[in-house]
XYZ file of C-alpha atoms in Angstrom:
441
model
C -125.092 -4.751 -10.993
C -122.384 -2.364 -12.342
C -120.746 -1.372 -9.271
C -118.859 2.108 -9.168
C -115.846 0.998 -6.586
C -114.014 4.539 -6.720
C -116.014 5.749 -3.898
C -115.697 2.839 -1.755
C -111.773 2.499 -2.212
C -110.951 5.555 0.020
C -112.873 4.037 2.832
C -111.424 0.583 2.350
C -107.962 1.743 2.015
C -108.504 4.133 5.310
C -109.933 0.904 7.405
C -107.094 -1.282 6.235
C -104.268 1.175 7.294
C -106.147 2.042 10.727
C -106.487 -1.851 11.357
C -102.755 -2.455 10.417
C -102.331 -3.534 14.390
C -105.152 -5.665 14.081
C -103.978 -7.489 10.978
C -100.238 -7.675 12.514
C -102.310 -9.203 15.965
C -103.809 -11.978 13.491
C -100.944 -12.600 11.725
C -98.800 -13.019 14.863
C -101.170 -15.548 16.714
C -101.132 -17.828 13.259
C -97.440 -17.909 13.743
C -97.002 -18.303 17.182
C -98.476 -21.908 16.443
C -96.277 -24.798 15.783
C -97.838 -26.203 12.364
C -94.705 -27.774 10.725
C -95.629 -30.488 8.648
C -93.735 -34.095 9.445
C -94.549 -35.578 5.897
C -96.536 -38.377 6.843
C -98.547 -36.189 10.339
C -98.461 -32.778 11.122
C -99.085 -30.580 14.555
C -101.740 -28.085 12.888
C -104.756 -29.196 15.581
C -103.972 -26.047 17.876
C -103.558 -23.510 15.843
C -106.531 -24.529 13.596
C -109.042 -24.550 16.694
C -107.878 -21.069 17.772
C -108.503 -20.033 13.760
C -111.797 -21.426 14.074
C -112.735 -19.479 17.451
C -111.302 -16.491 15.993
C -113.583 -16.895 12.770
C -116.854 -17.700 14.979
C -116.151 -14.384 17.073
C -115.753 -12.572 14.148
C -119.310 -13.637 12.761
C -118.669 -16.078 10.202
C -120.379 -19.850 10.157
C -117.362 -21.991 10.440
C -116.869 -25.413 10.676
C -113.830 -27.876 12.002
C -113.827 -31.158 10.158
C -111.282 -34.067 10.123
C -110.337 -35.060 6.283
C -111.160 -38.715 7.306
C -114.534 -38.091 8.183
C -115.380 -36.807 4.820
C -117.162 -39.078 2.477
C -115.864 -39.704 -0.838
C -112.008 -38.552 0.420
C -110.046 -41.293 -0.266
C -112.242 -42.032 -3.532
C -111.231 -38.732 -4.966
C -109.039 -38.817 -7.749
C -106.817 -36.258 -6.426
C -106.205 -38.562 -2.683
C -102.779 -39.568 -2.519
C -102.118 -42.382 0.087
C -99.622 -43.027 2.983
C -100.883 -39.800 5.475
C -102.117 -39.876 9.092
C -104.772 -37.015 9.531
C -105.714 -37.891 13.073
C -105.518 -34.512 15.294
C -104.963 -32.712 11.486
C -108.442 -30.669 11.043
C -109.571 -28.316 8.152
C -111.124 -25.084 9.011
C -113.920 -23.971 6.609
C -115.811 -20.856 7.152
C -118.411 -18.562 5.299
C -119.840 -15.438 4.981
C -123.311 -15.570 3.321
C -124.382 -13.123 0.941
C -128.086 -11.951 -0.053
C -128.057 -13.808 -3.112
C -127.399 -14.270 -6.845
C -123.949 -13.490 -6.617
C -120.807 -14.929 -7.896
C -118.836 -17.226 -4.742
C -115.366 -16.526 -4.260
C -113.328 -18.813 -2.023
C -109.891 -17.816 -0.433
C -107.896 -20.908 0.094
C -105.008 -20.995 2.124
C -102.932 -23.986 3.702
C -101.904 -23.556 7.723
C -98.765 -26.315 7.439
C -95.475 -25.044 7.510
C -92.028 -26.200 6.247
C -89.483 -27.393 8.676
C -87.499 -25.245 10.611
C -84.643 -25.004 8.718
C -81.242 -24.736 10.591
C -79.838 -21.371 10.808
C -82.419 -19.592 12.905
C -80.934 -17.025 15.094
C -83.931 -16.960 17.193
C -87.353 -19.151 18.064
C -88.929 -19.151 14.519
C -92.510 -19.652 16.745
C -92.101 -16.266 18.140
C -92.788 -13.717 15.915
C -90.967 -10.264 16.028
C -91.268 -7.100 13.780
C -88.284 -5.475 12.064
C -88.084 -2.880 9.326
C -91.563 -3.316 8.477
C -91.425 -7.001 8.000
C -93.012 -9.597 10.408
C -90.464 -12.395 10.854
C -91.289 -15.962 11.811
C -91.985 -19.428 10.139
C -94.860 -19.295 8.140
C -95.328 -15.623 8.221
C -94.712 -15.451 4.190
C -95.682 -19.140 3.150
C -98.179 -18.677 3.796
C -100.311 -17.582 7.160
C -99.775 -13.619 6.221
C -101.862 -14.369 2.902
C -104.600 -16.069 5.417
C -104.566 -13.570 7.383
C -104.874 -10.721 4.910
C -108.310 -12.824 3.258
C -109.687 -12.483 7.096
C -109.356 -9.282 7.525
C -110.692 -8.068 3.897
C -114.118 -10.155 4.849
C -113.743 -8.038 8.617
C -113.118 -5.003 6.853
C -116.457 -5.075 4.464
C -118.266 -6.451 7.641
C -117.305 -3.457 9.616
C -117.869 -1.017 7.097
C -121.495 -2.214 6.272
C -120.631 -3.304 2.890
C -123.071 -6.383 2.485
C -122.572 -8.699 -0.781
C -124.461 -10.775 -3.056
C -122.288 -13.718 -3.158
C -121.191 -15.956 -0.817
C -117.529 -15.448 0.437
C -115.754 -18.632 1.837
C -112.178 -19.153 3.747
C -110.549 -22.157 4.122
C -107.601 -23.186 5.805
C -106.515 -26.626 5.247
C -103.284 -28.860 6.398
C -100.676 -30.718 4.386
C -100.012 -28.910 1.608
C -96.410 -28.748 2.138
C -94.070 -31.836 0.783
C -97.012 -32.471 -1.834
C -99.158 -33.088 0.290
C -102.554 -31.587 -1.432
C -104.888 -34.156 0.475
C -106.375 -31.090 2.764
C -107.214 -29.558 -0.217
C -108.494 -33.043 -1.814
C -111.086 -33.066 1.335
C -112.533 -29.579 1.077
C -113.032 -30.596 -2.627
C -114.391 -34.020 -1.475
C -116.549 -32.306 1.453
C -118.069 -30.125 -1.233
C -116.853 -26.666 -0.180
C -116.963 -25.046 -3.874
C -117.322 -21.321 -5.227
C -117.025 -20.028 -8.561
C -113.640 -18.704 -8.581
C -111.045 -19.411 -5.678
C -108.191 -17.332 -4.475
C -104.880 -18.868 -2.970
C -103.134 -16.460 -0.757
C -99.476 -17.994 -1.265
C -96.943 -15.680 -1.371
C -96.619 -14.049 -4.687
C -94.861 -10.562 -4.095
C -98.147 -9.040 -5.286
C -97.967 -10.528 -8.424
C -100.895 -12.250 -10.033
C -100.672 -15.947 -11.366
C -103.112 -17.216 -13.129
C -100.927 -20.761 -14.114
C -98.717 -22.842 -11.766
C -95.785 -24.811 -12.425
C -95.649 -28.425 -11.291
C -93.102 -31.024 -10.133
C -91.576 -34.432 -9.233
C -89.503 -35.495 -6.200
C -87.911 -38.837 -7.375
C -85.021 -41.085 -5.782
C -82.827 -42.152 -9.007
C -81.269 -45.508 -7.911
C -78.130 -46.659 -9.928
C -77.060 -50.335 -9.177
C -73.411 -51.439 -9.657
C -71.055 -54.519 -8.290
C -68.804 -54.260 -5.565
C -65.548 -55.785 -4.343
C -61.785 -56.046 -5.741
C -60.611 -57.231 -8.562
C -57.958 -59.654 -7.578
C -59.271 -61.984 -10.653
C -60.166 -60.019 -13.397
C -63.629 -59.414 -11.876
C -65.674 -56.664 -13.594
C -66.705 -53.765 -11.053
C -69.167 -51.151 -11.386
C -69.103 -48.375 -9.040
C -72.742 -47.097 -8.804
C -71.391 -43.990 -7.110
C -69.772 -42.779 -10.800
C -73.269 -43.391 -12.758
C -74.735 -41.527 -9.907
C -71.852 -38.272 -10.414
C -72.233 -38.641 -14.135
C -76.085 -38.339 -13.972
C -75.738 -35.304 -11.696
C -73.167 -33.744 -14.227
C -76.411 -34.258 -16.998
C -79.095 -32.614 -14.541
C -76.996 -29.513 -14.434
C -76.710 -29.424 -18.552
C -80.434 -30.435 -18.435
C -81.652 -27.202 -16.032
C -79.420 -24.930 -18.421
C -80.755 -26.273 -21.665
C -84.432 -25.703 -20.539
C -83.689 -22.495 -19.597
C -82.713 -21.481 -23.017
C -86.156 -22.424 -24.166
C -89.555 -20.460 -23.839
C -92.428 -21.740 -22.003
C -95.995 -22.716 -22.952
C -97.892 -19.491 -24.002
C -99.574 -17.379 -22.326
C -98.354 -17.765 -19.152
C -94.470 -18.570 -19.691
C -93.943 -17.500 -23.018
C -92.625 -13.788 -22.125
C -89.479 -14.755 -20.676
C -86.938 -17.619 -20.814
C -86.438 -19.076 -17.157
C -84.597 -21.804 -15.649
C -87.016 -25.093 -14.263
C -85.345 -25.738 -10.968
C -83.605 -29.181 -11.094
C -82.344 -29.739 -7.291
C -80.488 -32.470 -6.087
C -81.572 -32.790 -2.504
C -79.646 -35.818 -1.314
C -77.100 -38.428 -2.156
C -76.780 -41.876 -0.664
C -73.970 -44.350 -1.226
C -72.130 -47.060 0.632
C -72.928 -48.169 4.477
C -72.699 -45.058 6.195
C -72.866 -47.390 9.486
C -69.419 -48.917 8.525
C -66.743 -47.392 10.381
C -65.007 -47.225 6.822
C -65.535 -49.005 3.257
C -62.876 -50.147 1.515
C -65.100 -51.198 -1.545
C -67.538 -49.491 -3.374
C -71.324 -49.454 -3.214
C -73.676 -51.887 -4.453
C -76.233 -48.965 -4.955
C -76.210 -45.032 -4.866
C -79.200 -42.900 -4.426
C -79.728 -39.091 -6.014
C -83.091 -37.585 -4.803
C -84.120 -34.631 -7.051
C -86.602 -32.230 -7.473
C -87.836 -31.560 -11.307
C -89.992 -28.795 -12.055
C -92.445 -28.419 -15.417
C -94.930 -26.790 -16.825
C -98.707 -26.886 -17.325
C -99.176 -29.757 -19.660
C -96.413 -32.151 -18.664
C -97.405 -35.453 -17.152
C -95.364 -37.243 -14.804
C -94.417 -40.134 -17.080
C -93.365 -37.215 -20.144
C -91.325 -35.380 -17.650
C -89.432 -38.939 -16.645
C -89.232 -39.864 -20.172
C -87.035 -36.130 -20.869
C -84.875 -37.239 -18.075
C -84.021 -40.615 -19.553
C -83.977 -39.766 -23.209
C -81.541 -36.525 -22.103
C -79.362 -38.852 -20.218
C -78.962 -41.368 -22.850
C -77.839 -38.547 -25.486
C -75.875 -36.466 -22.853
C -73.927 -40.267 -22.328
C -73.098 -40.769 -26.093
C -74.573 -44.800 -25.575
C -78.060 -46.116 -25.724
C -79.586 -48.304 -22.689
C -80.125 -51.111 -24.817
C -75.891 -50.978 -25.444
C -75.154 -51.259 -21.715
C -75.578 -48.021 -20.343
C -76.771 -47.935 -16.742
C -80.497 -47.119 -16.614
C -81.422 -45.559 -13.833
C -84.267 -46.150 -11.676
C -86.892 -43.594 -10.662
C -88.976 -44.072 -7.447
C -91.977 -41.653 -6.629
C -91.090 -40.149 -3.360
C -94.131 -37.553 -3.371
C -97.377 -37.140 -5.202
C -96.504 -35.808 -8.808
C -97.747 -31.905 -8.943
C -99.091 -31.399 -12.480
C -98.937 -27.698 -13.302
C -102.031 -26.000 -13.933
C -103.372 -22.845 -15.378
C -106.674 -20.969 -15.659
C -108.280 -19.791 -19.073
C -106.649 -16.558 -20.126
C -110.385 -15.119 -20.477
C -111.072 -15.658 -17.446
C -112.971 -12.596 -16.169
C -111.238 -12.704 -12.580
C -108.165 -12.460 -14.206
C -108.226 -8.449 -15.283
C -110.474 -7.901 -12.386
C -107.383 -8.578 -10.162
C -104.973 -7.000 -12.317
C -106.871 -3.464 -12.097
C -107.508 -3.951 -8.144
C -103.432 -4.385 -8.071
C -102.598 -1.322 -9.935
C -105.229 0.629 -7.736
C -103.478 -0.379 -4.767
C -99.981 -0.441 -5.622
C -100.140 2.550 -8.496
C -97.636 -0.173 -10.707
C -98.999 -2.000 -13.593
C -100.079 -5.605 -12.449
C -97.825 -8.646 -13.034
C -99.852 -11.337 -14.390
C -97.638 -14.380 -15.104
C -97.304 -18.041 -14.483
C -95.768 -19.035 -11.164
C -91.992 -20.340 -10.261
C -93.256 -22.516 -8.029
C -95.786 -25.354 -7.300
C -98.669 -25.310 -5.425
C -102.537 -26.934 -4.489
C -103.974 -24.960 -7.485
C -104.071 -27.918 -9.156
C -106.382 -29.766 -7.282
C -109.094 -27.157 -8.290
C -108.065 -26.452 -11.541
C -107.633 -30.026 -12.886
C -109.728 -31.536 -10.985
C -112.913 -29.374 -9.951
C -115.493 -26.930 -11.587
C -113.507 -23.700 -9.523
C -110.586 -22.156 -11.290
C -108.047 -21.113 -8.796
C -105.412 -17.812 -9.451
C -102.469 -17.158 -6.884
C -102.145 -13.727 -5.275
C -100.096 -13.282 -2.081
C -98.015 -10.731 -0.399
C -94.622 -9.969 -0.381
C -91.783 -11.155 1.946
C -89.021 -13.729 1.782
C -86.724 -16.392 2.484
C -89.497 -19.163 2.586
C -88.431 -22.426 3.632
C -85.434 -20.774 5.305
C -84.080 -19.090 8.110
C -85.349 -15.567 8.986
C -88.654 -16.219 6.754
C -90.705 -12.571 6.663
C -93.781 -10.910 5.251
C -93.712 -7.074 4.120
C -96.543 -5.353 6.537
C -97.477 -3.061 3.901
C -97.949 -5.550 1.447
C -99.984 -7.422 3.604
C -101.917 -4.141 3.991
C -102.497 -3.709 0.333
C -103.375 -6.980 -0.265
C -106.392 -6.219 2.280
C -107.366 -3.556 -0.053
C -107.020 -5.786 -3.001
C -109.069 -8.597 -1.476
C -112.026 -6.188 -0.338
C -112.336 -4.736 -3.487
C -112.267 -7.901 -5.572
C -114.809 -9.503 -3.335
C -117.315 -6.255 -4.233
C -116.733 -6.146 -7.888
C -116.624 -10.341 -8.123
C -119.392 -11.147 -5.522
C -121.544 -8.067 -6.419
C -122.827 -5.586 -3.774
C -125.887 -6.059 -2.000
C -128.222 -3.281 -2.048
C -128.632 -2.965 1.804
C -124.677 -2.909 1.767
C -124.895 -0.160 -0.833
C -127.594 2.005 1.111
C -125.091 1.367 4.158
C -122.688 3.203 2.731
C -124.414 5.697 1.448
C -125.305 6.823 4.631
């Protein structure tokens, strides 16, 4: 059906603006719940239960389910072991269409990063300042989840029926490379013709996402004092040299253009972050000899198409070249230990029809040309793009301080996002005839 959305856009924009307080109220409720990811466990249950109840009240078909109860969860090729999902339910909801239209899934995660040091006030007591809602998870990514729910509520209350089904899911365990909450949804069979992930993008559209690896890199040596001419190799010195190499490695990659089409437009740094250093016996009151091992934890990002082994080999080859000595000639070879799952980068085909549709709606809502590029972060999009038939694009609100004190989301951007999502649903899912008649009336 060829849909002229111009006549509906004004009604949707007015609804979004008039229901700004209801949007804030929903987001504030989500932020008020403690949903911090504790790496191998989490505390999402209370928030998921409240969200499930809210979705039922709004007229969705909705279900709470435990990932471990999903048949085929452990057998899914993207499953990663070692996590505890007791008391950590996923939520999924559906607003069924009249039939014959394309379905669309909004997939969000409800867990947050840890409470970073330096919050001046309670991060679970949302507050509004200068047009922003401040609170842990407001930007990453409860704001996008709230906007997706309000977009469907907008269509419901305006009497705009759709042909295709609209699905919304809130999954657990995305932070720290979790992804198993999203995997559980795929193992359960929750699927759609396309997926929107409302991660924070500052209203840009990301058809591709970076990948990344978190490794513990270990250097081994010998200790003691050379009273009798013993050879002492301090691994801390090798670790320090490796860190200097990492800085050069990051700068070198920043001078190289990324792969087309989503990362070739500009040269940008792919982060290589030293997240932890450890060497020596920290429980001893003092140490008068060197350590036997030195550990450097690093987070290294990569573009789509790069495997974990390829990324590790780039580091090993680069370090060998940096040192000017081969491993075969005695250079201490670093040992890599995977700390979380490898997150592969992923991308959607450049000609996917949802890309220009979303770009047009971004421009309609903002008045500016849409930014369509690869994301500067990794996320759960790879579960869809690499392990399912549902292509996933990422678009979410504006804000800042993700994973940091005073995390905030810009409320004006959330209102615009409701408008973008609602009009995208009409155009992608198709307008039901009954919905069209109600609009005319």
